[in-house]
Amino acid sequence: MKETSERISVCPRCGQAYRGRPALSRKDNRTPVCADCGIRDALESIGVDREEQEQILEAIHRCYGRG
């Protein structure tokens, strides 16, 4: 039987604890960040302002039951 123990990490960008696979920061292409910061990086790269980024993240959290 496969053991499923996920490591808890802390995002260096926002300081929040997260589980699971990290996103790769688009700022330096090396730093692992939480999924939310990865989404923020992607949205920022296409010109989405901070307020709309937060609205999009809220919608994602509602859809996946994280908020």
mmCIF file of C-alpha atoms in Angstrom, residues 6-11 15-20 22 34:
data_model
loop_
_atom_site.group_PDB
_atom_site.id
_atom_site.type_symbol
_atom_site.label_atom_id
_atom_site.label_comp_id
_atom_site.label_asym_id
_atom_site.label_seq_id
_atom_site.Cartn_x
_atom_site.Cartn_y
_atom_site.Cartn_z
ATOM 1 C CA GLU A 6 2.147 15.307 2.006
ATOM 2 C CA ARG A 7 4.784 17.668 3.235
ATOM 3 C CA ILE A 8 3.688 21.066 4.495
ATOM 4 C CA SER A 9 5.701 23.933 3.038
ATOM 5 C CA VAL A 10 5.647 27.682 3.597
ATOM 6 C CA CYS A 11 5.439 29.958 0.580
ATOM 7 C CA GLY A 15 4.130 33.297 4.030
ATOM 8 C CA GLN A 16 1.168 30.890 3.936
ATOM 9 C CA ALA A 17 1.536 27.174 4.635
ATOM 10 C CA TYR A 18 0.485 24.880 1.787
ATOM 11 C CA ARG A 19 0.410 21.193 0.900
ATOM 12 C CA GLY A 20 0.992 19.469 -2.378
ATOM 13 C CA PRO A 22 4.376 23.866 -5.528
ATOM 14 C CA CYS A 34 2.162 28.113 -3.326
#
